[in-house]
Amino acid sequence: MSLAAATTMALAAGVISAPSAYTADNPVEVVVNGDDVRGDNVNGMTYKGLGLLSCNSTSNLLMDYKAEHPNRYWQLIRVLFGGKNPLINHVKIEMGSDTNTSTGSDPATMRTPDELADASRTPGFQLAADAKTVNSNLKVSILRWEMPEWVQNEWDKGTGTDDMYKWYKETILDAYEKYGYMVDYIDPDKNETRDPDEAFIKWYKNAMVTDTDFSNPRYDIPAEKQEKTEKAYHHIKIIASDENNTLNIGPSLLSDKELFGIVDAVGYHYTTDDRREGAADSDTYLPYTKLATGENKYNEDKEVWYSEGTASFGYTDYRVNNTEGPSGASTGIGGVQSTLDLANRIVKSYANSKRTHYIFQPAIGSFYEGAQYSHKELVSARDPWSGYLHYDAALYVMQQFTQFAKTGWENDTNTAGIWRTVPEASYSGAAGTENVDGSNGAPSYMTLADPRKKDFSTIVVNDSDQSKTYRIKAENMRLGDPTMEIWETRGADAGQAYDANFKHLVDEIRPGGDGYYTYTVKPRSIVTLTTLDKSRDQATKQRLPKSWDRTVLDTDATGKKHNTRDNVLYADDFGYEEEGKVQVGTGNGARKTSQPYLTSRGNQPRYMVDQTGAWEVGKDASGNNVLYQYMDQSMKDTHSWNRNTPNTTVGDFRWENYRATVDVSFPDPAGGLAALGVRQQKGMAISDAAYNVRIRPNGTWTFYEYGTAIKTGTVTASDTYRLAIEAKGATITASIDGKAVSTYQDPTPETEGRVKLGTDFYKTAFDNLKVEKIDGYTPYADTQIDNMDSSVTYDGAWNRKASFGDAMDWYRSTSTSTAAGASFTVPFTGTGIDVIGGNDGSAVLDVYIDGKLIARDAKTAATDKRLATYTLRGLPDGAHTAKFVLTSGKIVLDAFNAISGDVDGTVDTTPLQSRLGGIGSPAQADYTPDSWALFESAYSAAKAAVAGQKGLDITGVEQITNRLGKAYDRLVRTDATAQ
């Protein structure tokens, strides 16, 4: 019996269930019946495809990519939004309030009721404008999570509706004037509410459609454009209510005719399922299905969105090396939280709740790693200085949906030809409601069809370890050539390149005598079976761009040009005379306009990712550009999710030994505090910089290790102060106005990380930020190698985990072992290597470099995530292979940092020379071969170092001296053995 026949009655109730006779070994039969292609359903069944959410600082660095590497930025725009079959059709913007609502903060477009709205501060509005240049049909929507404090204060009194409306309206009109597009959808309610504010939704819609005030000088709309603007504004649609797991707005629409008439689309987050309560004809039983199908008391269909969901977690090219499959095998591109999980999520959310639009939070990760919810995106864009972009294989999997159908929104005359979803030919038996597990082998497929019934595509997801056969039959369709193409994405076979099987044409088939197309879907794969002829379409065959190199941030004194030869790592005087003009999409995508650097980005500073606060470049009393943090007591962050004092982050996570300086001043007479931090790896507060110094206007200062005060004092009060922190190895020195105020020797140092600036809730000024190298010390790690990278090899028993990984682990993956004798081998280039991971310090290692034992029974440190549990320095600068053997304890591996040999200044090798002199010249014949091998390795390394080894730094001298001493102490005399 076909699936369609088995589910006719279930469909009437709005849900499809598998045939009772189904077993895992039986072929899955799917009937695509032209009579089920609902050409008159223009809202609920039209397949809108995919969208992205820009919010919470996730897009902050994109504007830097546009300024520094415009070719790669605009290529990204084309890849995501361009072509006849766009991957992304919608940019959703969560309005910022300068507060932290997960990974960071987005700027408020209006910080006071009198300030004119500035949409250009928010990267989401500009991203949408740029996307419009390649897809004029792109939809734009907005909503809020928190609100600026001037709105919040009135809202808390119960009198804030007009203030909320003002904020929304003036922002919308500013974006319309700057970029030429009118927002398509508004959710007036709070993001992820559990109790939709239906009264306000009604109020807002009425206020919007009855609003005739478009001549207010605040809006800056020319008289000749006011009528057009008003008309466009009145066409904005309402979406509600962006709930997280709760499903309350659906029943409300069905029970409230007025609300039903007001709301155009409904959406909810992080679950694939509909609500199932009460009798089949009740408003609480499958309300979203009833809204989408139009099978409701109003006989009208509504759009239903998966209005916020995750992308795949980590990098697919790393997570394929996991051991989470049966008997420790890899799950390939599948497994929980993988790209196949994401595909199953899209299929199941349609099959179970008829959602025809999935919005990624985020699709683009353009913020520094280490903030909350890192590593869950389709594209990673975190190094604008290098232009590095990582296009994940998840994009190919998503293209299996979008490139084999015409996606988007149907027009008013129902002639755009947007493909319809076919519920009778769609089903998912995968387990789970958010993280979807397809390892049970149940069918999972979704069918999209041309409303003219001339073509269809069925997308099949098989995230199990068994092959699965599908039999698909077309009935009452008007197909031309009945040939069906099979396009597949799956992991590589043995000996193949990593991407050998990504979105490629694998077969062309025709129906058998019984009318069925038959195809066996391979394990851990997604296939699209389509009657479209795509075999010669170059856009379908197009491969994703390469990632480029992820070079370290090391500039000249302007902060603009890459320069490894001077002593500057980075500098910013916030003037940006070195920056040229930037192209911005305007005219609703009709053209690009060149704008001055700061104008193009709403005066946002370069390379900074805000965690909390209003960080913006402005003029000081002398007319010079400085960086201000504007959030003061009147704007104080009282309603954020992650409550911290204002702070922002800049720089490269690989920076190691450096000196950071910045000038600070306090223009707010009410008070203030300024902070400078170094070596930040994770977290979203100023106290997440490993070492930070904070000063108040009266000269009182405190030096901290993370959030623990190490020393406090007072300097002479001044209008300005120059703060500095020098971090070299384990020695950290804080200075104010050029004088050291605290020197701290950290027994377990954080060795690498970025720079942070921070304030209290007062307007505070920063200028002349500079990050400099320190003579005699390596400034940074050149590269990072993930524990799941294919170049890293493992022997012995290891658990290599990718599913449900922690966001504070690089790419959410770890490799763990407790088996004595287990080993891992890492090829790298440099003068040393850091072994990074959250560890308890129990692991003991034998360390080999290029086949030679250089350390026996080396202890590891108890460390938090992203910190080095073991560091190795002092190797000759060049290519090496490091092998680590676990002799006892437990080791958790996250990543490996390879240390640069770029060392400025002279390096004092006196301590090592003294140690060599004390040892003298031992004779090999006097010692056992095993103990001599270790000593000889250390002795040779020491002699090479004092002879002038390239890339040697002070830390390397210290470690070579230490290894030599330990090896000498472990020498065993042959006569002692004989006794």
XYZ file of N, CA, C and O in Angstrom, residues 38-187:
600
model
N -1.643 21.817 -4.367
C -2.646 22.841 -4.079
C -2.231 24.184 -4.681
O -1.688 25.059 -4.005
N -2.519 24.349 -5.946
C -2.138 25.563 -6.649
C -2.854 26.801 -6.168
O -2.389 27.922 -6.382
N -4.002 26.606 -5.500
C -4.750 27.758 -5.014
C -4.366 28.139 -3.587
O -4.867 29.125 -3.058
N -3.519 27.370 -2.965
C -3.038 27.676 -1.627
C -1.750 28.479 -1.778
O -0.686 27.931 -2.056
N -1.844 29.809 -1.609
C -0.714 30.688 -1.949
C 0.099 31.115 -0.740
O 1.117 31.791 -0.890
N -0.328 30.744 0.465
C 0.391 31.134 1.672
C 0.975 29.922 2.391
O 2.180 29.825 2.583
N 0.128 29.000 2.789
C 0.557 27.901 3.640
C 1.380 26.847 2.949
O 2.260 26.243 3.559
N 1.118 26.584 1.649
C 1.797 25.488 0.971
C 2.884 25.939 0.009
O 3.578 25.110 -0.564
N 3.050 27.225 -0.199
C 4.148 27.691 -1.042
C 5.465 27.536 -0.286
O 5.563 27.901 0.884
N 6.464 27.005 -0.965
C 7.732 26.719 -0.285
C 8.624 27.943 -0.341
O 9.158 28.309 -1.386
N 8.776 28.606 0.827
C 9.551 29.839 0.899
C 11.041 29.583 0.979
O 11.856 30.504 0.817
N 11.421 28.365 1.312
C 12.844 28.061 1.404
C 13.435 28.483 2.733
O 12.860 28.240 3.793
N 14.581 29.183 2.697
C 15.387 29.410 3.879
C 15.586 30.897 4.140
O 15.571 31.709 3.217
N 15.773 31.232 5.405
C 16.062 32.598 5.807
C 17.194 32.617 6.808
O 17.631 31.580 7.309
N 17.682 33.822 7.098
C 18.709 33.953 8.140
C 18.310 35.048 9.110
O 17.604 35.992 8.764
N 18.774 34.885 10.333
C 18.520 35.854 11.393
C 19.820 36.593 11.696
O 20.853 35.966 11.933
N 19.755 37.908 11.682
C 20.897 38.743 12.057
C 20.561 39.397 13.390
O 19.587 40.142 13.495
N 21.376 39.122 14.401
C 21.060 39.626 15.739
C 22.232 39.375 16.676
O 23.162 38.648 16.340
N 22.171 39.980 17.865
C 23.040 39.608 18.990
C 24.524 39.606 18.652
O 25.265 38.764 19.158
N 24.973 40.459 17.770
C 26.365 40.597 17.333
C 26.809 39.519 16.356
O 27.973 39.509 15.953
N 25.922 38.617 15.930
C 26.353 37.520 15.057
C 26.813 37.998 13.686
O 27.523 37.282 12.993
N 26.412 39.206 13.278
C 26.814 39.743 11.968
C 27.830 40.870 12.086
O 28.151 41.520 11.084
N 28.353 41.119 13.278
C 29.134 42.335 13.516
C 30.335 42.505 12.602
O 30.667 43.614 12.197
N 31.029 41.416 12.277
C 32.261 41.536 11.509
C 32.028 41.561 9.995
O 32.978 41.758 9.231
N 30.785 41.374 9.556
C 30.527 41.341 8.117
C 30.858 42.669 7.446
O 31.352 42.708 6.314
N 30.559 43.765 8.136
C 30.862 45.063 7.530
C 32.370 45.282 7.400
O 32.828 46.009 6.527
N 33.149 44.630 8.262
C 34.609 44.677 8.120
C 35.059 43.860 6.919
O 35.998 44.248 6.214
N 34.423 42.722 6.685
C 34.736 41.961 5.474
C 34.487 42.809 4.239
O 35.272 42.812 3.289
N 33.355 43.534 4.250
C 33.023 44.353 3.078
C 34.064 45.433 2.844
O 34.410 45.733 1.696
N 34.577 46.030 3.914
C 35.572 47.098 3.780
C 36.950 46.560 3.422
O 37.670 47.149 2.611
N 37.346 45.440 4.030
C 38.715 44.938 3.868
C 38.862 44.002 2.666
O 39.911 43.976 2.023
N 37.835 43.198 2.396
C 37.896 42.233 1.294
C 36.573 42.265 0.535
O 35.792 41.316 0.584
N 36.310 43.373 -0.175
C 35.008 43.518 -0.823
C 34.694 42.413 -1.827
O 33.536 42.002 -1.952
N 35.698 41.917 -2.549
C 35.424 40.868 -3.532
C 34.882 39.615 -2.867
O 33.939 38.989 -3.370
N 35.478 39.250 -1.739
C 35.010 38.039 -1.054
C 33.661 38.279 -0.383
O 32.828 37.372 -0.305
N 33.438 39.502 0.103
C 32.138 39.805 0.710
C 31.028 39.700 -0.326
O 29.996 39.051 -0.094
N 31.222 40.332 -1.478
C 30.161 40.302 -2.483
C 30.018 38.913 -3.098
O 28.917 38.534 -3.537
N 31.079 38.142 -3.103
C 30.947 36.735 -3.501
C 30.060 35.992 -2.504
O 29.203 35.194 -2.899
N 30.250 36.255 -1.210
C 29.393 35.662 -0.189
C 27.935 36.041 -0.424
O 27.033 35.188 -0.310
N 27.680 37.299 -0.739
C 26.311 37.744 -1.018
C 25.728 36.953 -2.182
O 24.571 36.494 -2.132
N 26.510 36.749 -3.228
C 26.010 35.991 -4.385
C 25.760 34.536 -4.037
O 24.758 33.942 -4.474
N 26.659 33.937 -3.259
C 26.496 32.524 -2.906
C 25.228 32.300 -2.091
O 24.466 31.345 -2.331
N 24.969 33.180 -1.141
C 23.832 32.968 -0.244
C 22.513 33.455 -0.817
O 21.467 32.835 -0.590
N 22.543 34.567 -1.556
C 21.292 35.214 -1.939
C 21.036 35.266 -3.443
O 19.935 35.625 -3.859
N 22.040 34.949 -4.253
C 21.928 35.179 -5.685
C 21.465 33.979 -6.480
O 21.201 32.896 -5.955
N 21.364 34.192 -7.800
C 21.021 33.128 -8.720
C 19.529 32.932 -8.909
O 18.698 33.534 -8.235
N 19.194 32.039 -9.848
C 17.788 31.738 -10.129
C 17.140 30.943 -9.003
O 15.921 30.949 -8.864
N 17.965 30.255 -8.227
C 17.466 29.462 -7.102
C 18.203 29.888 -5.837
O 19.096 29.184 -5.358
N 17.850 31.041 -5.271
C 18.583 31.542 -4.103
C 18.516 30.570 -2.925
O 17.479 29.951 -2.670
N 19.639 30.468 -2.211
C 19.644 29.652 -0.999
C 18.854 30.339 0.105
O 18.068 29.710 0.803
N 19.053 31.654 0.257
C 18.401 32.423 1.315
C 17.460 33.447 0.670
O 17.878 34.235 -0.179
N 16.207 33.441 1.114
C 15.186 34.337 0.563
C 14.745 35.433 1.523
O 13.856 36.220 1.175
N 15.320 35.470 2.707
C 14.736 36.311 3.750
C 15.831 36.683 4.752
O 16.584 35.819 5.207
N 15.923 37.974 5.099
C 16.778 38.429 6.191
C 15.876 38.922 7.311
O 15.108 39.871 7.132
N 15.962 38.249 8.423
C 15.195 38.620 9.620
C 16.143 39.370 10.558
O 17.252 38.897 10.831
N 15.705 40.520 11.047
C 16.553 41.374 11.879
C 15.938 41.494 13.265
O 14.790 41.924 13.402
N 16.702 41.066 14.257
C 16.268 41.237 15.642
C 16.809 42.580 16.121
O 18.013 42.768 16.237
N 15.911 43.495 16.375
C 16.293 44.878 16.692
C 17.160 44.926 17.944
O 16.801 44.380 18.992
N 18.286 45.615 17.841
C 19.206 45.715 18.959
C 18.802 46.780 19.957
O 18.088 47.732 19.634
N 19.302 46.614 21.175
C 19.045 47.603 22.232
C 20.322 47.881 23.022
O 20.259 48.336 24.158
N 21.489 47.571 22.412
C 22.788 47.711 23.072
C 22.951 46.738 24.233
O 23.917 46.840 24.996
N 22.025 45.823 24.399
C 22.085 44.847 25.484
C 22.416 43.476 24.919
O 22.217 43.200 23.741
N 22.905 42.602 25.790
C 23.318 41.264 25.373
C 22.141 40.307 25.487
O 21.604 40.099 26.565
N 21.756 39.750 24.351
C 20.653 38.791 24.356
C 21.074 37.414 23.860
O 20.225 36.612 23.498
N 22.341 37.133 23.816
C 22.919 35.782 23.673
C 24.400 35.912 23.385
O 25.206 35.988 24.309
N 24.806 35.977 22.098
C 26.230 36.031 21.782
C 26.825 37.415 21.987
O 28.038 37.578 22.014
N 25.995 38.424 22.076
C 26.484 39.779 22.231
C 25.358 40.769 22.058
O 24.191 40.433 22.228
N 25.711 42.004 21.689
C 24.701 43.049 21.547
C 24.757 43.654 20.160
O 25.826 43.750 19.550
N 23.593 44.049 19.667
C 23.501 44.872 18.465
C 23.142 46.290 18.885
O 22.423 46.489 19.876
N 23.599 47.290 18.129
C 23.318 48.668 18.519
C 21.830 48.998 18.463
O 21.095 48.496 17.599
N 21.385 49.842 19.371
C 20.041 50.395 19.300
C 19.999 51.442 18.195
O 20.896 52.282 18.101
N 18.966 51.397 17.383
C 18.841 52.403 16.327
C 18.453 53.765 16.891
O 18.709 54.794 16.267
N 17.823 53.780 18.076
C 17.477 55.032 18.774
C 17.788 54.831 20.252
O 17.133 54.033 20.920
N 18.757 55.566 20.769
C 19.151 55.392 22.169
C 18.387 56.313 23.104
O 18.389 56.106 24.314
N 17.762 57.310 22.537
C 16.899 58.220 23.299
C 15.691 58.536 22.430
O 15.744 58.366 21.193
N 14.612 59.024 23.023
C 13.434 59.335 22.191
C 13.671 60.490 21.227
O 12.964 60.600 20.221
N 14.649 61.335 21.509
C 14.908 62.480 20.647
C 15.912 62.183 19.541
O 15.986 62.927 18.559
N 16.696 61.121 19.705
C 17.699 60.794 18.696
C 17.017 60.334 17.414
O 16.054 59.566 17.444
N 17.540 60.789 16.273
C 17.031 60.314 14.995
C 17.486 58.871 14.784
O 18.623 58.510 15.097
N 16.596 58.054 14.259
C 16.916 56.648 14.038
C 18.075 56.513 13.059
O 18.188 57.279 12.093
N 18.927 55.518 13.309
C 20.052 55.226 12.420
C 20.131 53.718 12.224
O 20.742 52.996 13.016
N 19.501 53.245 11.159
C 19.494 51.809 10.865
C 20.861 51.314 10.414
O 21.136 50.113 10.487
N 21.727 52.235 9.961
C 23.032 51.800 9.451
C 23.949 51.293 10.550
O 24.959 50.647 10.275
N 23.613 51.558 11.821
C 24.401 50.994 12.924
C 24.281 49.479 12.973
O 25.164 48.789 13.476
N 23.156 48.987 12.524
C 22.838 47.567 12.675
C 23.245 46.817 11.421
O 22.693 47.079 10.345
N 24.177 45.864 11.504
C 24.646 45.199 10.279
C 23.546 44.457 9.539
O 23.625 44.280 8.323
N 22.501 44.026 10.248
C 21.422 43.300 9.582
C 20.710 44.110 8.523
O 20.363 43.585 7.454
N 20.477 45.401 8.784
C 19.797 46.227 7.797
C 20.649 46.393 6.541
O 20.139 46.386 5.420
N 21.963 46.538 6.738
C 22.833 46.675 5.587
C 23.023 45.345 4.862
O 23.123 45.312 3.635
N 23.073 44.244 5.603
C 23.151 42.923 4.968
C 21.951 42.711 4.056
O 22.087 42.226 2.923
N 20.756 43.062 4.537
C 19.555 42.934 3.710
C 19.652 43.827 2.480
O 19.277 43.424 1.362
N 20.148 45.054 2.658
C 20.292 45.972 1.522
C 21.235 45.403 0.470
O 20.970 45.485 -0.739
N 22.331 44.818 0.912
C 23.296 44.243 -0.028
C 22.726 42.986 -0.698
O 22.960 42.745 -1.887
N 22.000 42.178 0.059
C 21.382 40.972 -0.513
C 20.361 41.342 -1.585
O 20.191 40.613 -2.571
N 19.704 42.471 -1.404
C 18.718 42.921 -2.390
C 19.352 43.180 -3.753
O 18.669 43.125 -4.779
N 20.664 43.458 -3.801
C 21.314 43.734 -5.080
C 21.372 42.501 -5.965
O 21.554 42.624 -7.183
N 21.251 41.312 -5.382
C 21.260 40.088 -6.187
C 19.920 39.361 -6.135
O 19.713 38.398 -6.867
N 19.012 39.815 -5.279
C 17.680 39.203 -5.193
C 16.693 40.266 -4.740
O 16.488 40.482 -3.555
N 16.091 40.944 -5.708
C 15.168 42.031 -5.374
C 13.918 41.529 -4.677
O 13.198 42.312 -4.050
N 13.638 40.232 -4.779
C 12.455 39.653 -4.130
C 12.709 39.230 -2.689
O 11.820 38.680 -2.038
N 13.918 39.449 -2.202
C 14.250 39.085 -0.830
C 13.286 39.748 0.153
O 12.963 40.925 0.024
N 12.828 38.990 1.141
C 11.967 39.522 2.183
C 12.817 39.985 3.362
O 13.881 39.429 3.650
N 12.316 41.019 4.054
C 12.977 41.544 5.243
C 11.937 41.635 6.353
O 10.834 42.147 6.132
N 12.288 41.132 7.529
C 11.378 41.226 8.672
C 12.140 41.711 9.890
O 13.368 41.583 9.959
N 11.407 42.285 10.838
C 12.020 42.745 12.079
C 11.175 42.303 13.269
O 9.970 42.056 13.146
N 11.839 42.189 14.404
C 11.177 41.977 15.686
C 12.116 42.486 16.767
O 13.218 42.936 16.479
N 11.699 42.421 17.986
C 12.531 42.861 19.098
C 12.698 41.699 20.077
O 11.897 40.767 20.108
N 13.752 41.767 20.849
C 13.845 40.938 22.052
C 13.709 41.886 23.239
O 12.677 42.009 23.851
N 14.770 42.637 23.486
C 14.661 43.706 24.468
C 14.462 45.029 23.730
O 14.449 45.071 22.502
N 14.330 46.090 24.472
C 14.066 47.394 23.870
C 14.953 48.439 24.526
O 15.436 48.242 25.639
N 15.195 49.568 23.835
C 15.975 50.631 24.469
C 15.319 51.066 25.774
O 14.095 50.986 25.934
N 16.137 51.554 26.686
C 15.639 51.827 28.026
C 14.548 52.897 28.046
O 13.646 52.852 28.865
N 14.615 53.856 27.114
C 13.573 54.892 27.086
C 12.210 54.301 26.721
O 11.175 54.786 27.182
N 12.217 53.245 25.921
C 10.967 52.539 25.631
C 10.592 51.650 26.815
O 9.425 51.608 27.239
N 11.585 50.961 27.358
C 11.337 50.031 28.459
C 10.722 50.736 29.664
O 9.805 50.204 30.313
N 11.231 51.919 29.975
C 10.704 52.637 31.138
C 9.216 52.902 31.014
O 8.446 52.725 31.973
N 8.780 53.315 29.838
C 7.352 53.570 29.634
C 6.567 52.270 29.548
O 5.437 52.179 30.032
N 7.185 51.267 28.940
C 6.505 49.961 28.812
C 6.228 49.369 30.189
O 5.150 48.804 30.427
N 7.176 49.504 31.087
C 6.991 48.972 32.437
C 5.854 49.683 33.174
O 5.237 49.115 34.082
N 5.578 50.923 32.798
C 4.473 51.667 33.418
C 3.125 51.326 32.790
O 2.087 51.772 33.282
N 3.163 50.571 31.681
C 1.933 50.281 30.965
C 1.558 51.365 29.982
O 0.434 51.373 29.457
N 2.497 52.272 29.688
C 2.189 53.403 28.803
C 3.159 53.468 27.625
O 3.327 54.548 27.032
N 3.761 52.348 27.274
C 4.844 52.401 26.295
C 4.485 52.027 24.883
O 5.376 51.912 24.031
N 3.182 51.862 24.575
C 2.833 51.434 23.219
C 3.253 52.459 22.172
O 3.784 52.102 21.114
N 3.020 53.726 22.444
C 3.400 54.758 21.486
C 4.912 54.831 21.321
O 5.419 55.065 20.207
N 5.655 54.643 22.401
C 7.116 54.671 22.322
C 7.629 53.482 21.505
O 8.559 53.637 20.699
N 7.032 52.323 21.737
C 7.424 51.149 20.959
C 7.157 51.390 19.468
O 8.003 51.114 18.611
N 5.995 51.919 19.185
C 5.631 52.174 17.798
C 6.581 53.185 17.170
O 7.016 53.026 16.018
N 6.936 54.214 17.913
C 7.858 55.228 17.406
C 9.209 54.612 17.055
O 9.775 54.908 15.989
N 9.716 53.794 17.942
C 11.014 53.144 17.697
C 10.960 52.304 16.420
O 11.842 52.402 15.556
N 9.928 51.460 16.311
C 9.786 50.626 15.121
C 9.642 51.487 13.866
O 10.357 51.291 12.870
N 8.704 52.419 13.888
C 8.385 53.185 12.687
C 9.587 53.991 12.212
O 9.929 53.969 11.007
N 10.222 54.699 13.108
C 11.320 55.557 12.681
C 12.506 54.735 12.183
O 13.231 55.156 11.277
N 12.720 53.557 12.752
C 13.773 52.669 12.247
C 13.427 52.167 10.859
O 14.275 52.160 9.951
N 12.184 51.759 10.667
C 11.741 51.260 9.362
C 11.887 52.340 8.302
O 12.402 52.089 7.192
N 11.468 53.550 8.619
C 11.541 54.630 7.646
C 12.980 55.052 7.376
O 13.319 55.444 6.248
N 13.848 54.964 8.384
C 15.248 55.288 8.147
C 15.879 54.267 7.197
O 16.636 54.637 6.291
N 15.591 52.986 7.407
C 16.100 51.963 6.492
C 15.542 52.172 5.087
O 16.253 51.992 4.084
N 14.289 52.583 5.005
C 13.662 52.829 3.705
C 14.363 53.984 2.984
O 14.625 53.911 1.774
N 14.686 55.037 3.713
C 15.361 56.182 3.105
C 16.798 55.848 2.732
O 17.295 56.244 1.677
N 17.491 55.103 3.593
C 18.911 54.810 3.336
C 19.095 53.746 2.261
O 20.007 53.828 1.421
N 18.251 52.727 2.286
C 18.482 51.553 1.444
C 17.393 51.304 0.408
O 17.571 50.462 -0.471
N 16.263 51.968 0.538
C 15.242 51.875 -0.498
C 14.270 50.729 -0.364
O 13.425 50.547 -1.242
N 14.388 49.932 0.691
C 13.415 48.841 0.850
C 12.530 49.091 2.067
O 12.962 49.656 3.072
N 11.293 48.649 1.946
C 10.367 48.677 3.058
C 10.337 47.291 3.687
O 10.288 46.278 2.968
N 10.409 47.249 4.996
C 10.314 45.980 5.706
C 9.033 45.254 5.283
O 7.979 45.890 5.109
N 9.101 43.951 5.100
C 7.936 43.178 4.658
C 7.085 42.665 5.811
O 5.866 42.557 5.669
N 7.739 42.310 6.934
C 7.018 41.735 8.071
C 7.509 42.378 9.367
O 8.696 42.690 9.503
N 6.589 42.520 10.309
C 6.921 42.952 11.660
C 6.276 41.987 12.644
O 5.100 41.641 12.506
N 7.049 41.563 13.633
C 6.477 40.923 14.808
C 6.495 41.971 15.916
O 7.554 42.286 16.441
